[in-house]
Short mmCIF file of C-alpha atoms and ligand atoms in Angstrom, two decimals:
data_model
loop_
_atom_site.label_atom_id
_atom_site.label_comp_id
_atom_site.label_asym_id
_atom_site.label_seq_id
_atom_site.Cartn_x
_atom_site.Cartn_y
_atom_site.Cartn_z
CA UNK L 1 69.50 132.26 80.48
CA UNK L 2 71.64 131.24 77.51
CA UNK L 3 72.82 127.65 77.23
CA UNK L 4 76.50 126.99 77.92
CA UNK L 5 78.70 126.51 74.87
CA UNK L 6 79.01 122.85 73.93
CA UNK L 7 80.69 123.16 70.54
CA UNK L 8 83.61 120.87 71.38
CA UNK L 9 81.46 118.33 73.23
CA UNK L 10 79.01 118.29 70.32
CA UNK L 11 81.87 117.69 67.88
CA UNK L 12 83.25 114.83 70.00
CA UNK L 13 79.75 113.38 70.29
CA UNK L 14 79.31 113.36 66.51
CA UNK L 15 82.51 111.36 66.26
CA UNK L 16 81.73 109.04 69.17
CA UNK L 17 78.40 108.14 67.59
CA UNK L 18 80.30 106.58 64.71
CA UNK L 19 82.30 104.44 67.16
CA UNK L 20 79.84 103.45 69.89
CA UNK L 21 76.11 102.69 70.04
CA UNK L 22 74.54 105.99 71.03
CA UNK L 23 78.03 107.46 71.15
CA UNK L 24 78.66 106.10 74.64
CA UNK L 25 80.00 103.14 76.56
CA UNK L 26 77.18 103.13 79.11
CA UNK L 27 73.63 104.17 78.10
CA UNK L 28 72.67 106.80 80.69
CA UNK L 29 75.65 108.93 79.64
CA UNK L 30 73.92 109.69 76.32
CA UNK L 31 71.76 112.47 77.88
CA UNK L 32 68.60 110.91 76.39
CA UNK L 33 66.50 111.98 79.38
CA UNK L 34 67.69 115.59 79.57
CA UNK L 35 68.26 118.53 77.23
CA UNK L 36 71.32 118.83 75.02
CA UNK L 37 74.12 116.53 74.06
CA UNK L 38 76.44 114.79 76.54
CA UNK L 39 79.29 116.80 77.96
CA UNK L 40 82.70 115.30 77.29
CA UNK L 41 84.73 115.64 80.45
CA UNK L 42 88.30 116.83 80.23
CA UNK L 43 89.37 116.71 83.85
CA UNK L 44 88.25 116.76 87.44
CA UNK L 45 89.71 118.14 90.62
CA UNK L 46 88.16 118.09 94.08
CA UNK L 47 84.47 119.01 93.76
CA UNK L 48 84.89 120.28 90.17
CA UNK L 49 84.86 118.90 86.64
CA UNK L 50 85.65 120.68 83.38
CA UNK L 51 84.22 119.75 80.00
CA UNK L 52 85.90 119.88 76.58
CA UNK L 53 84.66 123.46 76.07
CA UNK L 54 86.30 124.58 79.30
CA UNK L 55 83.04 124.94 81.26
CA UNK L 56 83.53 124.33 84.97
CA UNK L 57 80.94 122.48 87.06
CA UNK L 58 80.47 121.59 90.70
CA UNK L 59 79.93 117.85 90.42
CA UNK L 60 77.24 115.92 92.32
CA UNK L 61 77.35 112.85 90.08
CA UNK L 62 80.74 111.69 91.38
CA UNK L 63 81.22 109.21 88.54
CA UNK L 64 77.88 107.71 89.71
CA UNK L 65 79.06 107.25 93.28
CA UNK L 66 82.68 106.08 93.48
CA UNK L 67 84.22 109.51 94.11
CA UNK L 68 83.33 110.01 97.76
CA UNK L 69 86.65 111.86 98.14
CA UNK L 70 86.06 114.04 95.09
CA UNK L 71 88.06 114.09 91.86
CA UNK L 72 91.75 113.44 91.54
CA UNK L 73 92.32 112.90 95.25
CA UNK L 74 96.03 113.40 95.98
CA UNK L 75 96.46 110.37 98.26
CA UNK L 76 94.86 108.02 95.74
CA UNK L 77 96.78 109.52 92.83
CA UNK L 78 100.12 109.22 94.65
CA UNK L 79 99.53 105.63 95.78
CA UNK L 80 98.46 104.59 92.27
CA UNK L 81 101.44 106.32 90.68
CA UNK L 82 103.81 104.64 93.14
CA UNK L 83 102.40 101.15 92.59
CA UNK L 84 102.32 101.56 88.80
CA UNK L 85 106.12 101.89 88.75
CA UNK L 86 106.27 98.14 89.43
CA UNK L 87 104.05 97.05 86.58
CA UNK L 88 100.32 96.97 85.95
CA UNK L 89 99.17 93.35 86.16
CA UNK L 90 100.58 89.94 87.00
CA UNK L 91 97.67 87.51 87.16
CA UNK L 92 99.29 86.24 90.35
CA UNK L 93 98.67 87.18 93.99
CA UNK L 94 100.15 90.42 95.35
CA UNK L 95 100.48 91.79 98.89
CA UNK L 96 98.24 94.67 97.84
CA UNK L 97 95.21 92.37 97.70
CA UNK L 98 95.91 91.30 101.30
CA UNK L 99 96.26 94.92 102.32
CA UNK L 100 92.90 96.00 100.88
CA UNK L 101 91.19 92.85 102.20
CA UNK L 102 92.57 93.49 105.69
CA UNK L 103 91.33 97.09 105.64
CA UNK L 104 87.85 95.86 104.75
CA UNK L 105 87.55 92.78 106.94
CA UNK L 106 89.04 94.43 110.06
CA UNK L 107 86.53 97.26 109.84
CA UNK L 108 83.46 95.32 108.79
CA UNK L 109 81.35 93.00 110.97
CA UNK L 110 79.47 91.50 108.03
CA UNK L 111 82.14 89.69 106.02
CA UNK L 112 84.77 87.16 107.06
CA UNK L 113 86.09 86.24 103.65
CA UNK L 114 85.90 88.09 100.36
CA UNK L 115 86.62 87.85 96.63
CA UNK L 116 87.57 90.84 94.45
CA UNK L 117 86.08 91.32 90.99
CA UNK L 118 86.47 94.14 88.47
CA UNK L 119 82.93 95.61 88.57
CA UNK L 120 79.76 95.72 90.60
CA UNK L 121 77.92 93.69 87.97
CA UNK L 122 80.45 90.89 88.29
CA UNK L 123 80.27 90.98 92.07
CA UNK L 124 76.47 90.65 92.11
CA UNK L 125 76.39 88.02 89.35
CA UNK L 126 78.88 85.96 91.36
CA UNK L 127 76.97 86.46 94.62
CA UNK L 128 73.84 85.07 92.94
CA UNK L 129 75.75 82.03 91.69
CA UNK L 130 77.18 81.51 95.17
CA UNK L 131 73.70 81.71 96.75
CA UNK L 132 72.44 79.11 94.30
CA UNK L 133 75.48 76.90 94.75
CA UNK L 134 75.32 77.12 98.52
CA UNK L 135 71.57 76.49 98.89
CA UNK L 136 71.11 74.14 95.94
CA UNK L 137 68.02 76.18 95.00
CA UNK L 138 67.24 78.15 91.84
CA UNK L 139 64.93 81.15 92.25
CA UNK L 140 66.01 84.65 93.12
CA UNK L 141 63.64 87.29 94.47
CA UNK L 142 64.46 90.84 93.43
CA UNK L 143 62.59 94.12 93.77
CA UNK L 144 61.24 96.45 91.15
CA UNK L 145 63.25 99.64 91.35
CA UNK L 146 66.46 97.92 92.46
CA UNK L 147 69.35 97.81 90.00
CA UNK L 148 71.97 95.10 90.35
CA UNK L 149 74.09 95.53 87.25
CA UNK L 150 73.52 94.11 83.79
CA UNK L 151 73.85 90.35 84.18
CA UNK L 152 71.10 88.34 82.46
CA UNK L 153 69.12 87.10 85.44
CA UNK L 154 68.95 90.58 86.97
CA UNK L 155 67.84 92.52 83.90
CA UNK L 156 64.26 91.87 84.77
CA UNK L 157 62.39 95.12 85.32
CA UNK L 158 65.65 96.62 86.53
CA UNK L 159 65.97 100.30 87.38
CA UNK L 160 68.61 102.92 86.50
CA UNK L 161 69.13 103.47 82.77
CA UNK L 162 66.48 100.96 81.85
CA UNK L 163 63.61 102.71 83.55
CA UNK L 164 64.83 105.99 82.17
CA UNK L 165 64.29 104.56 78.71
CA UNK L 166 60.89 103.21 79.69
CA UNK L 167 61.92 99.57 79.26
CA UNK L 168 61.20 96.86 81.74
CA UNK L 169 63.81 94.34 80.62
CA UNK L 170 66.49 93.90 78.01
CA UNK L 171 66.31 92.22 74.63
CA UNK L 172 68.64 89.25 74.50
CA UNK L 173 67.75 87.81 77.89
CA UNK L 174 66.21 84.36 77.37
CA UNK L 175 62.82 83.97 78.97
CA UNK L 176 64.12 80.87 80.74
CA UNK L 177 66.63 83.05 82.62
CA UNK L 178 64.05 85.66 83.54
CA UNK L 179 61.79 82.88 84.80
CA UNK L 180 64.30 82.15 87.55
CA UNK L 181 64.01 85.72 88.84
CA UNK L 182 60.90 86.77 90.71
CA UNK L 183 60.35 90.53 90.66
CA UNK L 184 58.18 92.07 93.35
CA UNK L 185 57.44 95.57 94.64
CA UNK L 186 59.40 97.06 97.52
CA UNK L 187 57.78 97.82 100.87
CA UNK L 188 55.23 95.03 100.48
CA UNK L 189 55.43 92.21 103.02
CA UNK L 190 52.59 90.28 101.43
CA UNK L 191 54.42 90.11 98.12
CA UNK L 192 57.40 88.57 99.88
CA UNK L 193 55.29 86.01 101.71
CA UNK L 194 53.42 85.25 98.51
CA UNK L 195 56.62 84.74 96.49
CA UNK L 196 58.03 82.35 99.07
CA UNK L 197 54.77 80.42 99.18
CA UNK L 198 54.52 80.15 95.41
CA UNK L 199 58.09 78.93 94.98
CA UNK L 200 58.30 76.97 98.19
CA UNK L 201 61.65 75.31 98.77
CA UNK L 202 63.20 76.77 95.62
CA UNK L 203 64.16 80.31 96.62
CA UNK L 204 67.95 80.57 96.85
CA UNK L 205 68.09 84.24 97.79
CA UNK L 206 66.41 87.57 98.18
CA UNK L 207 68.52 90.37 96.75
CA UNK L 208 67.93 94.00 97.65
CA UNK L 209 70.01 97.15 97.37
CA UNK L 210 71.11 97.98 100.91
CA UNK L 211 69.18 101.21 100.43
CA UNK L 212 67.69 101.31 96.92
CA UNK L 213 69.36 104.26 95.19
CA UNK L 214 69.31 103.53 91.46
CA UNK L 215 65.71 104.39 90.66
CA UNK L 216 65.16 107.31 92.93
CA UNK L 217 66.06 106.89 96.57
CA UNK L 218 63.57 104.36 97.90
CA UNK L 219 64.27 104.25 101.62
CA UNK L 220 62.74 101.17 103.24
CA UNK L 221 61.48 100.95 106.81
CA UNK L 222 63.64 99.22 109.40
CA UNK L 223 60.78 96.86 110.17
CA UNK L 224 60.42 95.82 106.53
CA UNK L 225 64.12 95.02 106.14
CA UNK L 226 64.00 93.01 109.38
CA UNK L 227 61.02 91.15 107.96
CA UNK L 228 63.03 90.27 104.85
CA UNK L 229 65.84 88.95 106.99
CA UNK L 230 63.51 86.83 109.13
CA UNK L 231 61.60 85.50 106.14
CA UNK L 232 64.85 84.43 104.47
CA UNK L 233 65.94 82.63 107.63
CA UNK L 234 62.60 80.88 108.01
CA UNK L 235 62.83 79.62 104.42
CA UNK L 236 66.54 78.72 104.41
CA UNK L 237 67.15 81.34 101.70
CA UNK L 238 70.05 83.79 101.75
CA UNK L 239 69.65 87.54 102.09
CA UNK L 240 71.95 89.41 99.71
CA UNK L 241 72.60 93.09 100.30
CA UNK L 242 73.79 94.68 97.09
CA UNK L 243 75.80 97.51 98.57
CA UNK L 244 77.52 98.62 95.38
CA UNK L 245 76.23 102.16 96.02
CA UNK L 246 75.64 102.14 99.78
CA UNK L 247 78.82 100.30 100.79
CA UNK L 248 81.42 102.76 102.11
CA UNK L 249 78.85 105.51 101.34
CA UNK L 250 76.30 105.67 104.16
CA UNK L 251 79.09 104.50 106.47
CA UNK L 252 82.15 102.27 106.20
CA UNK L 253 79.95 99.20 106.77
CA UNK L 254 77.21 100.43 104.50
CA UNK L 255 73.49 99.79 104.85
CA UNK L 256 74.00 96.60 106.86
CA UNK L 257 75.29 98.70 109.75
CA UNK L 258 72.71 101.42 109.03
CA UNK L 259 69.94 98.87 109.66
CA UNK L 260 71.91 96.69 112.07
CA UNK L 261 71.00 93.66 109.98
CA UNK L 262 73.46 90.98 108.94
CA UNK L 263 73.01 89.92 105.32
CA UNK L 264 74.29 86.48 104.30
CA UNK L 265 76.19 87.83 101.31
CA UNK L 266 77.26 91.43 100.66
CA UNK L 267 78.42 92.98 97.40
CA UNK L 268 80.46 96.14 97.01
CA UNK L 269 81.68 98.19 94.06
CA UNK L 270 82.03 101.86 93.12
CA UNK L 271 83.74 103.47 96.16
CA UNK L 272 85.77 100.35 96.99
CA UNK L 273 88.10 100.97 94.03
CA UNK L 274 88.76 104.65 94.72
CA UNK L 275 87.72 105.45 91.13
CA UNK L 276 89.32 102.41 89.51
CA UNK L 277 87.40 99.26 88.52
CA UNK L 278 86.93 97.06 91.60
CA UNK L 279 84.01 95.02 92.86
CA UNK L 280 83.79 92.57 95.73
CA UNK L 281 81.52 90.02 97.29
CA UNK L 282 81.90 88.62 100.75
CA UNK L 283 80.21 86.45 103.36
CA UNK L 284 80.97 84.17 106.30
CA UNK L 285 83.86 81.71 106.08
CA UNK L 286 81.29 78.95 105.81
CA UNK L 287 79.51 80.39 102.78
CA UNK L 288 82.70 81.56 101.06
CA UNK L 289 84.14 78.02 101.41
CA UNK L 290 81.85 77.17 98.49
CA UNK L 291 83.76 79.47 96.13
CA UNK L 292 86.33 77.98 93.74
CA UNK L 293 89.03 76.72 94.27
CA UNK L 294 87.91 75.79 97.84
CA UNK L 295 84.42 74.88 96.65
CA UNK L 296 82.38 74.10 93.58
CA UNK L 297 81.08 77.57 92.68
CA UNK L 298 83.31 78.75 89.84
CA UNK L 299 84.25 82.41 89.52
CA UNK L 300 87.41 84.03 88.18
CA UNK L 301 88.90 87.14 86.59
CA UNK L 302 92.06 87.87 84.58
CA UNK L 303 92.34 91.34 86.08
CA UNK L 304 90.69 90.59 89.44
CA UNK L 305 92.69 92.09 92.30
CA UNK L 306 94.60 94.22 89.80
CA UNK L 307 97.47 95.88 91.72
CA UNK L 308 96.82 99.41 90.43
CA UNK L 309 93.12 99.17 91.27
CA UNK L 310 93.96 97.67 94.69
CA UNK L 311 96.30 100.60 95.34
CA UNK L 312 93.51 103.08 94.65
CA UNK L 313 91.18 101.14 96.95
CA UNK L 314 93.76 101.02 99.73
CA UNK L 315 94.37 104.77 99.59
CA UNK L 316 90.64 105.53 99.52
CA UNK L 317 89.58 103.13 102.26
CA UNK L 318 92.44 104.23 104.50
CA UNK L 319 90.93 107.70 104.51
CA UNK L 320 87.37 106.41 104.86
CA UNK L 321 88.27 104.24 107.84
CA UNK L 322 89.69 107.20 109.75
CA UNK L 323 87.89 108.39 112.87
CA UNK L 324 84.95 110.68 112.23
CA UNK L 325 85.08 110.62 108.43
CA UNK L 326 81.43 109.70 107.94
CA UNK L 327 80.10 111.80 110.83
CA UNK L 328 81.65 114.85 109.22
CA UNK L 329 80.60 114.07 105.65
CA UNK L 330 77.04 113.12 106.58
CA UNK L 331 76.58 116.18 108.82
CA UNK L 332 77.76 118.46 106.01
CA UNK L 333 75.45 116.78 103.48
CA UNK L 334 72.46 116.83 105.82
CA UNK L 335 72.94 120.53 106.61
CA UNK L 336 72.99 121.23 102.85
CA UNK L 337 69.87 119.17 102.23
CA UNK L 338 68.07 120.78 105.16
CA UNK L 339 68.66 124.24 103.72
CA UNK L 340 67.23 123.08 100.40
CA UNK L 341 64.26 121.52 102.17
CA UNK L 342 63.35 124.61 104.13
CA UNK L 343 63.53 126.74 100.98
CA UNK L 344 61.24 124.27 99.20
CA UNK L 345 58.68 124.30 101.99
CA UNK L 346 58.84 128.11 102.22
CA UNK L 347 58.06 128.34 98.51
CA UNK L 348 55.48 125.59 98.71
CA UNK L 349 56.95 123.73 95.75
CA UNK L 350 55.64 120.30 94.86
CA UNK L 351 59.05 118.80 95.46
CA UNK L 352 60.56 116.48 98.05
CA UNK L 353 64.14 115.60 98.80
CA UNK L 354 64.78 112.08 100.00
CA UNK L 355 68.13 111.65 101.68
CA UNK L 356 70.36 109.37 103.70
CA UNK L 357 73.96 110.07 104.67
CA UNK L 358 75.56 111.90 101.74
CA UNK L 359 73.00 110.66 99.17
CA UNK L 360 70.06 112.83 98.12
CA UNK L 361 67.33 112.69 95.49
CA UNK L 362 64.92 115.29 94.14
CA UNK L 363 61.39 113.93 93.67
CA UNK L 364 58.92 116.28 92.02
CA UNK L 365 55.97 115.10 94.06
CA UNK L 366 54.26 115.75 97.38
CA UNK L 367 53.88 112.03 98.11
CA UNK L 368 56.02 109.76 100.21
CA UNK L 369 57.95 107.52 97.83
CA UNK L 370 58.93 103.99 98.78
CA UNK L 371 58.44 101.97 95.61
CA UNK L 372 59.20 102.31 91.90
CA UNK L 373 55.45 102.54 91.27
CA UNK L 374 55.22 105.65 93.44
CA UNK L 375 57.34 107.62 90.97
CA UNK L 376 55.28 109.47 88.39
CA UNK L 377 57.19 109.37 85.06
CA UNK L 378 55.57 112.71 84.11
CA UNK L 379 57.41 114.36 87.02
CA UNK L 380 60.65 113.80 85.10
CA UNK L 381 59.75 116.73 82.82
CA UNK L 382 60.45 119.01 85.77
CA UNK L 383 63.78 117.35 86.42
CA UNK L 384 64.72 117.91 82.80
CA UNK L 385 64.24 121.66 83.17
CA UNK L 386 66.10 121.72 86.47
CA UNK L 387 68.99 119.78 84.94
CA UNK L 388 69.32 122.26 82.06
CA UNK L 389 69.13 125.26 84.37
CA UNK L 390 71.73 123.76 86.70
CA UNK L 391 74.18 122.97 83.89
CA UNK L 392 73.85 126.56 82.72
CA UNK L 393 74.74 127.65 86.25
CA UNK L 394 77.76 125.38 86.55
CA UNK L 395 76.20 122.53 88.53
CA UNK L 396 76.48 118.95 87.24
CA UNK L 397 73.99 116.25 88.20
CA UNK L 398 73.65 112.83 86.58
CA UNK L 399 71.56 113.20 83.38
CA UNK L 400 68.45 111.43 84.68
CA UNK L 401 65.83 112.30 87.27
CA UNK L 402 65.91 108.72 88.53
CA UNK L 403 69.52 109.12 89.64
CA UNK L 404 70.60 110.32 93.06
CA UNK L 405 73.14 113.04 93.84
CA UNK L 406 76.18 112.64 96.06
CA UNK L 407 77.94 115.07 98.37
CA UNK L 408 81.66 114.27 98.60
CA UNK L 409 84.33 115.06 101.14
CA UNK L 410 85.75 117.52 98.59
CA UNK L 411 82.66 119.77 98.57
CA UNK L 412 83.36 122.73 100.85
CA UNK L 413 80.84 125.24 102.14
CA UNK L 414 81.81 127.48 99.20
CA UNK L 415 80.62 124.94 96.60
CA UNK L 416 77.59 123.92 98.61
CA UNK L 417 76.49 127.56 98.95
CA UNK L 418 76.99 128.15 95.22
CA UNK L 419 75.03 124.99 94.44
CA UNK L 420 72.26 126.05 96.80
CA UNK L 421 71.85 129.43 95.07
CA UNK L 422 71.86 127.76 91.65
CA UNK L 423 69.28 125.19 92.76
CA UNK L 424 67.01 127.97 94.11
CA UNK L 425 67.24 129.81 90.77
CA UNK L 426 66.68 126.62 88.77
CA UNK L 427 63.59 125.77 90.81
CA UNK L 428 62.22 129.23 90.18
CA UNK L 429 62.41 128.48 86.46
CA UNK L 430 60.90 124.99 86.95
CA UNK L 431 57.95 126.29 88.95
CA UNK L 432 57.84 129.77 87.43
C1 LIG T 501 76.28 100.47 90.04
C2 LIG T 501 75.60 99.31 90.63
C3 LIG T 501 75.79 98.00 90.16
C4 LIG T 501 76.63 97.70 88.94
O1 LIG T 501 77.97 98.02 89.13
P1 LIG T 501 78.90 98.24 87.84
O2 LIG T 501 80.25 98.52 88.41
O3 LIG T 501 78.30 99.37 87.09
O4 LIG T 501 78.88 96.98 87.07
C5 LIG T 501 75.18 96.96 90.82
N1 LIG T 501 74.42 97.19 91.89
C6 LIG T 501 74.20 98.42 92.38
C7 LIG T 501 73.37 98.59 93.60
C8 LIG T 501 74.78 99.52 91.75
O5 LIG T 501 74.54 100.75 92.23
#
């Protein structure tokens, strides 16, 4: 099959490379792990995006997660347009912040008080500072294969783009910072016990993605997550659930409700802003009392709680909090994934799909995968071929085999059936 025309995208990419490192403003967008040059996106509507050359794609990347309602959702667009008529930023409180906070807190058993930021990275960075400020301890335990944004202390063997490029940390992070972060493997109780023993009395927090979804989909056992929670309690350390992907995705209350485990601090991002830049961290009243100006943990933001971004969040979360939203979305996604799975087993392909809610991930393996180590980098060659074949058939996935796909509320049976056919054809090429 002939490759789609990318003349306009290629031209834009040549130009963008003179403006930005790698031609992009976030590394994974550069298509380094797949064939071809990045597609420049012109517009999106519902389940579809169009690139600069006019190619149409059914989108499963969803701007890396935020677009659970699909592209250009009418309710979000109208609310944003309405609010924008009154100005774009004040740096002073607005009723819109109360409105979004109320929507979240009323429908969430895990946070009593919250603080809005402008990105997931900021939310997690602030949650870490809060955990340290609250406990008076220094060390953070994180897991290999979990991505928590690009703040210094968390760029230690982080996943997502970094693993794609075969790096284990970033240049420019002082060793002294990295020394405060202990990185261990997922799904390994002994490693947790060992880390707490080695740094006795100095572990402020354990941070884990609610369900790790930035370096493959590494679904952890219920029992293991309970163990983390108990171990934190026993050591007076806080358990932080980074729910920047899973929050408002696997359900309105995210992975915390999925596992029925109460984290001490939760972070959200992506979906919470309805496609605009919003992050959030939250906890009990007691813990949040330590945040400035009530407490001594400083954290601020010129554009935090931005009214336009709040408006998008309000419109999105209003829909997401409606009765049956997640049951319907998750059932649709699971039916789609099940059809793919039965085709794969019929054909006997060495391929597994890991899935939860409306998240799914193709792993070219026959093994069960629970840790970053379990993923064979060589298997990414197969993803590369699948990605090219899918683009040529009008299906857009994130340009890395370590990234998950998302089904949105905007995907109808029509798009899912088309995607299914395209995936079957692509797999025939991969395994042919
Ligand atoms: C995306 C993501 C982040 C970073 O959020 P940004 O908005 O990109 O800064 C942090 N943690 C997790 C789990 C994420 O998926």
